[in-house]
CSV table of C-alpha atoms in Angstrom, one decimal:
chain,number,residue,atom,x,y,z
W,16,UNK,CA,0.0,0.0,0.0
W,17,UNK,CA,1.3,3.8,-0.6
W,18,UNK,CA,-0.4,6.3,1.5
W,19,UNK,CA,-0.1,10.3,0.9
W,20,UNK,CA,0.5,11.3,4.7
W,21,UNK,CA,1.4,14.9,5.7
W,22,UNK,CA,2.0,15.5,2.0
W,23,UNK,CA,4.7,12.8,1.6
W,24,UNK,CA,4.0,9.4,0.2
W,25,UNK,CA,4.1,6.4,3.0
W,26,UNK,CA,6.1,4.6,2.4
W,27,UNK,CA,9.4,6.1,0.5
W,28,UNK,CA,10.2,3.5,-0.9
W,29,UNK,CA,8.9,-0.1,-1.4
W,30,UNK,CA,8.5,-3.1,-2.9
W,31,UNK,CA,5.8,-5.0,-4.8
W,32,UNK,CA,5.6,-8.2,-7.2
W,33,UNK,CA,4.3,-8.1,-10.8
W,34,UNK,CA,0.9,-8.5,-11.3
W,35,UNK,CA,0.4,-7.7,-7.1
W,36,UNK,CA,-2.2,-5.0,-7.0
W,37,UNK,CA,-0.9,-1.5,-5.3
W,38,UNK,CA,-3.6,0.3,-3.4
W,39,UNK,CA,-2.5,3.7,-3.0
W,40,UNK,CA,-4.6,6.1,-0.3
W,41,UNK,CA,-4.8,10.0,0.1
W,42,UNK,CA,-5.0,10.2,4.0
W,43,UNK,CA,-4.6,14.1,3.6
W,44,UNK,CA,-7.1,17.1,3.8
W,45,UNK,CA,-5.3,18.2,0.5
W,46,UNK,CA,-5.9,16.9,-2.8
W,47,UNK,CA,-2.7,15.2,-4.2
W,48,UNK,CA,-1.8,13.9,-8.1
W,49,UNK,CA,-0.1,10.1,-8.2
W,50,UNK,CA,1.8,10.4,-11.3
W,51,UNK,CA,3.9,6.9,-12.3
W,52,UNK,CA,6.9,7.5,-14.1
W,53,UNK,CA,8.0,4.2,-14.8
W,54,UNK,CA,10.2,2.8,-18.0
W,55,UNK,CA,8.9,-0.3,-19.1
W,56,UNK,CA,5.5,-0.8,-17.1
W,57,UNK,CA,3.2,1.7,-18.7
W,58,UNK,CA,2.7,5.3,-16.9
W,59,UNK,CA,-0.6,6.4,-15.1
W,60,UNK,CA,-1.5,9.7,-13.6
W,61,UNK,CA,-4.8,10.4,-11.7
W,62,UNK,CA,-5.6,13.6,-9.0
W,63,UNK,CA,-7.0,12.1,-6.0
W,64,UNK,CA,-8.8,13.7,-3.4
W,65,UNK,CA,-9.1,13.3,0.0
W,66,UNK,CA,-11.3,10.6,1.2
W,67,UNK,CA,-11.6,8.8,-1.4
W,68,UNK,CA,-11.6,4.7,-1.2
W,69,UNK,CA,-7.6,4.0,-2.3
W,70,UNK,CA,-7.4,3.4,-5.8
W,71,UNK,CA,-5.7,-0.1,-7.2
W,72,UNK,CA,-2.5,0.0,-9.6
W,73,UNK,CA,-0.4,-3.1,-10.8
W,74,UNK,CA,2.9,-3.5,-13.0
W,75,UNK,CA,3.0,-5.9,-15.3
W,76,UNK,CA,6.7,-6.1,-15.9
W,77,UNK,CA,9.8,-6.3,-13.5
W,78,UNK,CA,11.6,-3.1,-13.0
W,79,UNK,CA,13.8,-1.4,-10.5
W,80,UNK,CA,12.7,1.5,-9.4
W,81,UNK,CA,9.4,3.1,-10.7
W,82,UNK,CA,9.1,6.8,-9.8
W,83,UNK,CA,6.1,8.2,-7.8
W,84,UNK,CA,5.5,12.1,-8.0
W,85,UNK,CA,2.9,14.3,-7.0
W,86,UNK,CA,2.8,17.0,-10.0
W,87,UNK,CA,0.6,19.3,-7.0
W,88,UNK,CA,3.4,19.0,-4.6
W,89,UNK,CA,6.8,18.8,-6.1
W,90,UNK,CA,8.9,17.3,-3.3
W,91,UNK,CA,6.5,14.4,-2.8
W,92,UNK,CA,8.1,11.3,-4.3
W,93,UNK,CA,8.6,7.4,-3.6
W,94,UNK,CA,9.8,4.6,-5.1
W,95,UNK,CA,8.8,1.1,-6.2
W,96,UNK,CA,10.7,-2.1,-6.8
W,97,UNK,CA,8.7,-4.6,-9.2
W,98,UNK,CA,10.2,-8.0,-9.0
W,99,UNK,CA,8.5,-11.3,-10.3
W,100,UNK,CA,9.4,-12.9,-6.8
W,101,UNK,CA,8.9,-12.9,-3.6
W,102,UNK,CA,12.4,-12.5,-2.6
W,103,UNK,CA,12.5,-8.7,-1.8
W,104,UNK,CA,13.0,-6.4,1.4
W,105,UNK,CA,13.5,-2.8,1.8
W,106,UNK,CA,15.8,-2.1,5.1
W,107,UNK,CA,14.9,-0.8,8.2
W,108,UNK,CA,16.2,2.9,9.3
W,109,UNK,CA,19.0,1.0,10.9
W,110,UNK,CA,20.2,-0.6,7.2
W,111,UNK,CA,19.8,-3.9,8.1
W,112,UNK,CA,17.3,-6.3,5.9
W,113,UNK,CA,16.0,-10.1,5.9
W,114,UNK,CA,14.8,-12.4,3.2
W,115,UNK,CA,13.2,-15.3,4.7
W,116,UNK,CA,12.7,-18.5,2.4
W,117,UNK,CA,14.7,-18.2,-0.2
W,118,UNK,CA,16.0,-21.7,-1.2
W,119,UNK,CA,19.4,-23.0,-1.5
W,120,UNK,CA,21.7,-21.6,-4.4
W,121,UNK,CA,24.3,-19.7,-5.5
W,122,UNK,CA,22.3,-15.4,-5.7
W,123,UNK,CA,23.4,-11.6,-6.7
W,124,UNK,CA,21.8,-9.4,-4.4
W,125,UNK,CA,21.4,-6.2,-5.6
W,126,UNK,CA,20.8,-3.0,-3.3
W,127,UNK,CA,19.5,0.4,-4.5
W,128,UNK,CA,19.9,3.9,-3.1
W,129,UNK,CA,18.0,6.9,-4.4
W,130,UNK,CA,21.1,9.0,-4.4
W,131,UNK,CA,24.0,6.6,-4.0
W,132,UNK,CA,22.7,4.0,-7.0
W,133,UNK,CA,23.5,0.4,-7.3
W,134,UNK,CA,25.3,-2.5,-5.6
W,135,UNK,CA,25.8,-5.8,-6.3
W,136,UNK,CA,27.2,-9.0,-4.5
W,137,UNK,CA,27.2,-12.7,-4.6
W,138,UNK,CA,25.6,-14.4,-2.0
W,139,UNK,CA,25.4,-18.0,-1.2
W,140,UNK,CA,22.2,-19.5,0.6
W,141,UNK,CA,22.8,-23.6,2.1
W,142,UNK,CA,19.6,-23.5,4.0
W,143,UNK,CA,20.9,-24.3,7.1
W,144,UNK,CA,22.1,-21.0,8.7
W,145,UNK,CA,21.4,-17.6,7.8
W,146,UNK,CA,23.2,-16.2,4.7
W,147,UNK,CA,25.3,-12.7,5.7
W,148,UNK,CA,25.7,-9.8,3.6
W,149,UNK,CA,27.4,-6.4,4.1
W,150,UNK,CA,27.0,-3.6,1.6
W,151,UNK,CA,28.1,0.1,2.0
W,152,UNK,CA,27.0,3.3,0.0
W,153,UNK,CA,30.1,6.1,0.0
W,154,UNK,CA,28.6,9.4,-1.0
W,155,UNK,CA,30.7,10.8,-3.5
């Protein structure tokens, strides 16, 4: 779900599997515009007012990141991450993430920073004891 909450969209960033429905909400007194700017999935835009019942969106193609705005606020914005699995997380203020259920094999794990871009890393999942992995952005 993505909310519009004190004229920021809850959450900043998130994730969501092809096909998975998106209900986006407008929990403000102010009217806000959800404007889509993605590359491959197609684009929507729609104004939507307050208290109206959240409105339903869905990706039909992978693609890392989509790019919310709101065209009536400029420095609303949010991000998606449309994967065709399940095997996603978005980290917790103190950087740290899980991915529960993944089965055994040999992965690249790729983390994403609005600012900072792209990292990659091999990871390798037995299934017996957790997998580690430590990545760190260096602002430039």
């Amino acid at each position: 779900a993505l909310d519009q909450k004190g004229c920021r969209y809850v959450p900043h960033v998130f994730g969501v599997q092809v096909g998975q429905p998106v209900s986006i909400s407008n929990s403000d007194p102010a009217l806000h515009n959800v404007h889509a700017v993605p590359k491959v999935n197609r684009e929507f835009n729609f104004s939507q007012s307050p208290k109206v019942p959240p409105a339903p969106r869905i990706f039909t193609a992978p693609e890392v990141m989509v790019s919310f705005r709101c065209d009536v606020h400029g420095w609303m914005n949010a991000f998606a991450g449309v994967v065709p699995h399940p095997f996603f997380a978005v980290t917790k203020e103190d950087g740290s993430f899980e991915i529960k259920g993944l089965p055994p094999g040999t992965y690249t794990i790729e983390a994403w920073h609005e600012q900072l871009g792209t990292q990659t890393q091999s990871v390798v999942v037995d299934g017996k004891t957790p997998a580690k992995v430590s990545l760190s952005f260096k602002q430039t």
